[in-house]
Tab-separated table of C-alpha atoms in Angstrom:
chain	number	residue	atom	x	y	z
A	1	UNK	CA	-12.526	20.150	-34.599
A	2	UNK	CA	-9.250	21.228	-37.544
A	3	UNK	CA	-6.279	19.213	-37.715
A	4	UNK	CA	-3.045	20.093	-37.524
A	5	UNK	CA	-2.648	20.868	-41.200
A	6	UNK	CA	-6.698	22.710	-41.427
A	7	UNK	CA	-5.598	24.743	-38.390
A	8	UNK	CA	-2.527	26.133	-40.001
A	9	UNK	CA	-4.889	26.690	-43.915
A	10	UNK	CA	-7.594	28.645	-41.704
A	11	UNK	CA	-4.873	30.502	-39.600
A	12	UNK	CA	-2.815	31.705	-43.219
A	13	UNK	CA	-6.401	32.615	-44.894
A	14	UNK	CA	-7.190	34.528	-42.039
A	15	UNK	CA	-4.746	36.804	-41.868
A	16	UNK	CA	-5.062	37.129	-45.502
A	17	UNK	CA	-8.512	37.272	-46.216
A	18	UNK	CA	-8.141	39.969	-43.897
A	19	UNK	CA	-4.692	41.586	-44.610
A	20	UNK	CA	-5.366	41.364	-48.685
A	21	UNK	CA	-8.988	41.277	-49.580
A	22	UNK	CA	-10.852	37.650	-50.534
A	23	UNK	CA	-10.904	38.111	-53.331
A	24	UNK	CA	-7.300	38.626	-54.061
A	25	UNK	CA	-5.859	35.765	-52.616
A	26	UNK	CA	-6.292	32.892	-53.975
A	27	UNK	CA	-5.892	29.241	-52.851
A	28	UNK	CA	-2.322	28.719	-54.682
A	29	UNK	CA	-1.174	31.390	-52.065
A	30	UNK	CA	-2.969	30.264	-48.985
A	31	UNK	CA	-1.795	26.973	-49.276
A	32	UNK	CA	1.963	28.101	-49.756
A	33	UNK	CA	1.823	30.438	-46.791
A	34	UNK	CA	-0.068	27.579	-44.748
A	35	UNK	CA	2.970	25.553	-45.592
A	36	UNK	CA	0.937	22.689	-46.969
A	37	UNK	CA	-0.541	21.622	-50.549
A	38	UNK	CA	-3.400	22.718	-52.485
A	39	UNK	CA	-4.579	19.047	-52.046
A	40	UNK	CA	-4.501	19.330	-48.427
A	41	UNK	CA	-6.525	22.799	-48.096
A	42	UNK	CA	-9.577	20.676	-50.752
A	43	UNK	CA	-9.230	17.609	-48.362
A	44	UNK	CA	-10.108	19.636	-45.342
A	45	UNK	CA	-12.286	22.389	-46.840
A	46	UNK	CA	-13.541	21.111	-49.927
A	47	UNK	CA	-13.566	24.744	-51.898
A	48	UNK	CA	-12.456	29.056	-51.419
A	49	UNK	CA	-15.971	29.411	-50.965
A	50	UNK	CA	-16.340	26.989	-47.527
A	51	UNK	CA	-12.994	28.127	-46.665
A	52	UNK	CA	-14.100	31.699	-46.124
A	53	UNK	CA	-17.011	30.599	-44.736
A	54	UNK	CA	-14.714	29.009	-41.389
A	55	UNK	CA	-12.884	32.353	-41.632
A	56	UNK	CA	-16.110	34.889	-41.426
A	57	UNK	CA	-17.200	32.378	-38.181
A	58	UNK	CA	-14.017	32.060	-36.576
A	59	UNK	CA	-13.728	36.053	-36.561
A	60	UNK	CA	-17.339	35.804	-34.953
A	61	UNK	CA	-16.679	33.834	-32.643
A	62	UNK	CA	-13.327	35.962	-31.552
A	63	UNK	CA	-15.532	38.988	-31.553
A	64	UNK	CA	-18.528	38.019	-29.855
A	65	UNK	CA	-16.147	36.675	-26.959
A	66	UNK	CA	-13.942	39.498	-26.726
A	67	UNK	CA	-17.257	41.645	-26.647
A	68	UNK	CA	-19.194	40.152	-24.301
A	69	UNK	CA	-16.171	39.757	-21.639
A	70	UNK	CA	-15.803	43.096	-22.493
A	71	UNK	CA	-18.879	44.319	-21.519
A	72	UNK	CA	-19.846	41.829	-18.945
A	73	UNK	CA	-16.219	42.863	-17.006
A	74	UNK	CA	-18.046	46.988	-17.374
A	75	UNK	CA	-20.440	46.743	-14.785
A	76	UNK	CA	-23.212	45.961	-13.441
A	77	UNK	CA	-25.734	48.792	-14.704
A	78	UNK	CA	-27.119	48.620	-18.144
A	79	UNK	CA	-26.053	52.037	-18.911
A	80	UNK	CA	-22.569	51.301	-17.843
A	81	UNK	CA	-22.759	47.732	-20.387
A	82	UNK	CA	-24.184	49.871	-23.426
A	83	UNK	CA	-20.986	52.462	-23.097
A	84	UNK	CA	-18.358	49.371	-22.042
A	85	UNK	CA	-19.668	47.860	-25.641
A	86	UNK	CA	-18.715	51.305	-27.779
A	87	UNK	CA	-14.888	51.053	-25.248
A	88	UNK	CA	-14.943	47.498	-26.464
A	89	UNK	CA	-14.838	48.515	-30.097
A	90	UNK	CA	-12.577	51.373	-29.745
A	91	UNK	CA	-10.537	48.893	-28.306
A	92	UNK	CA	-10.842	46.055	-30.474
A	93	UNK	CA	-10.214	48.601	-33.605
A	94	UNK	CA	-6.334	49.545	-32.110
A	95	UNK	CA	-5.980	45.640	-31.372
A	96	UNK	CA	-7.746	43.425	-33.877
A	97	UNK	CA	-9.138	46.456	-36.979
A	98	UNK	CA	-7.072	48.480	-38.270
A	99	UNK	CA	-8.782	47.739	-41.837
A	100	UNK	CA	-12.362	48.112	-40.879
A	101	UNK	CA	-15.044	45.576	-40.197
A	102	UNK	CA	-13.576	42.469	-41.639
A	103	UNK	CA	-17.644	41.368	-42.143
A	104	UNK	CA	-17.887	44.323	-43.874
A	105	UNK	CA	-15.572	44.171	-46.050
A	106	UNK	CA	-16.441	40.489	-46.901
A	107	UNK	CA	-19.759	42.131	-47.723
A	108	UNK	CA	-18.216	43.735	-50.155
A	109	UNK	CA	-16.891	41.501	-51.866
A	110	UNK	CA	-19.200	38.887	-51.463
A	111	UNK	CA	-21.986	40.119	-53.509
A	112	UNK	CA	-23.525	37.080	-54.563
A	113	UNK	CA	-26.141	36.155	-51.872
A	114	UNK	CA	-26.016	32.247	-51.946
A	115	UNK	CA	-22.009	32.309	-50.985
A	116	UNK	CA	-21.816	30.171	-48.048
A	117	UNK	CA	-19.623	33.162	-46.172
A	118	UNK	CA	-23.181	35.343	-46.537
A	119	UNK	CA	-25.010	33.901	-44.258
A	120	UNK	CA	-22.334	34.263	-42.082
A	121	UNK	CA	-21.916	37.956	-42.097
A	122	UNK	CA	-26.078	38.492	-42.288
A	123	UNK	CA	-25.876	36.476	-38.870
A	124	UNK	CA	-23.107	38.620	-37.349
A	125	UNK	CA	-24.916	41.491	-37.835
A	126	UNK	CA	-28.458	39.848	-36.676
A	127	UNK	CA	-26.559	38.998	-33.796
A	128	UNK	CA	-25.023	42.701	-33.194
A	129	UNK	CA	-28.803	44.320	-33.130
A	130	UNK	CA	-29.715	41.204	-30.900
A	131	UNK	CA	-26.866	42.010	-28.170
A	132	UNK	CA	-27.370	45.819	-28.428
A	133	UNK	CA	-30.874	45.043	-27.865
A	134	UNK	CA	-30.922	42.847	-25.017
A	135	UNK	CA	-28.041	45.617	-23.415
A	136	UNK	CA	-30.800	48.514	-24.034
A	137	UNK	CA	-33.664	46.097	-22.435
A	138	UNK	CA	-32.415	47.227	-19.233
A	139	UNK	CA	-31.533	51.166	-19.504
A	140	UNK	CA	-34.964	52.096	-19.468
A	141	UNK	CA	-35.440	53.811	-22.757
A	142	UNK	CA	-39.361	54.472	-23.933
A	143	UNK	CA	-38.044	52.508	-26.607
A	144	UNK	CA	-35.195	49.311	-26.175
A	145	UNK	CA	-35.250	48.070	-29.500
A	146	UNK	CA	-35.036	51.380	-31.471
A	147	UNK	CA	-32.464	52.923	-29.188
A	148	UNK	CA	-30.260	49.323	-29.934
A	149	UNK	CA	-30.605	50.133	-34.148
A	150	UNK	CA	-29.967	53.823	-33.367
A	151	UNK	CA	-26.750	52.591	-31.731
A	152	UNK	CA	-25.828	50.077	-34.399
A	153	UNK	CA	-25.513	52.671	-37.122
A	154	UNK	CA	-23.257	54.441	-34.385
A	155	UNK	CA	-21.623	51.165	-34.009
A	156	UNK	CA	-21.174	49.992	-37.407
A	157	UNK	CA	-20.678	53.666	-38.975
A	158	UNK	CA	-17.516	54.061	-36.628
A	159	UNK	CA	-15.843	50.467	-37.777
A	160	UNK	CA	-16.706	52.044	-41.323
A	161	UNK	CA	-14.858	54.613	-40.931
A	162	UNK	CA	-12.121	53.224	-38.193
A	163	UNK	CA	-11.093	51.661	-41.277
A	164	UNK	CA	-11.057	54.250	-43.833
A	165	UNK	CA	-9.559	56.774	-41.564
A	166	UNK	CA	-11.644	59.457	-42.118
A	167	UNK	CA	-11.890	60.644	-38.553
A	168	UNK	CA	-9.395	60.048	-35.847
A	169	UNK	CA	-11.499	58.315	-32.791
A	170	UNK	CA	-14.396	56.828	-34.571
A	171	UNK	CA	-15.030	54.481	-31.766
A	172	UNK	CA	-14.890	57.520	-29.170
A	173	UNK	CA	-17.220	59.879	-31.825
A	174	UNK	CA	-19.852	56.973	-31.575
A	175	UNK	CA	-19.654	56.874	-28.073
A	176	UNK	CA	-20.325	60.216	-27.201
A	177	UNK	CA	-22.722	59.953	-29.412
A	178	UNK	CA	-24.190	56.770	-27.615
A	179	UNK	CA	-24.409	58.498	-24.218
A	180	UNK	CA	-26.905	61.646	-26.110
A	181	UNK	CA	-28.782	58.394	-27.732
A	182	UNK	CA	-29.662	57.017	-23.731
A	183	UNK	CA	-29.961	60.275	-23.029
A	184	UNK	CA	-32.710	61.537	-25.417
A	185	UNK	CA	-34.293	57.665	-24.773
A	186	UNK	CA	-34.486	58.453	-20.830
A	187	UNK	CA	-32.554	56.067	-19.875
A	188	UNK	CA	-31.400	56.054	-16.219
A	189	UNK	CA	-27.851	56.183	-15.477
A	190	UNK	CA	-26.452	55.736	-12.198
């Protein structure tokens, strides 16, 4: 549990890290935006690196809750749930991800494998892979793990292209390609 000061710091850091980039934001700015002293920031988090990891953990939990909630509400067939994951991504990108995937962005800024944020980033991507594998397991695919990996590539590509604004509707395009991948894998469509 965070103290009220810790909550203000994490909220300020989250907006700044995603909006401006982790390396472009210093602790002075975070403390100023949060309305606290640098001493309070260090008392609550110990270091900027720990604060970065906390930001990424919280963002990951929000994403997981968002995605699983949307997928569960989409229907009871595995096929529908797989496609709902892409629909949820499109909505998330419109509402929460105008600069692309926060984890991909953070990974580009944190090349040091020992940074505590790297473990959070990798954990998030492993979770996403596992979640897609769960969704694919009941689809009747000849190789659900291979299908899930293919879908993960589509998913991640959509988040990157969405942040760069290279294509007009990357999540919708990824969803269309997911339909083709499901059909190619022999999945049962209700």
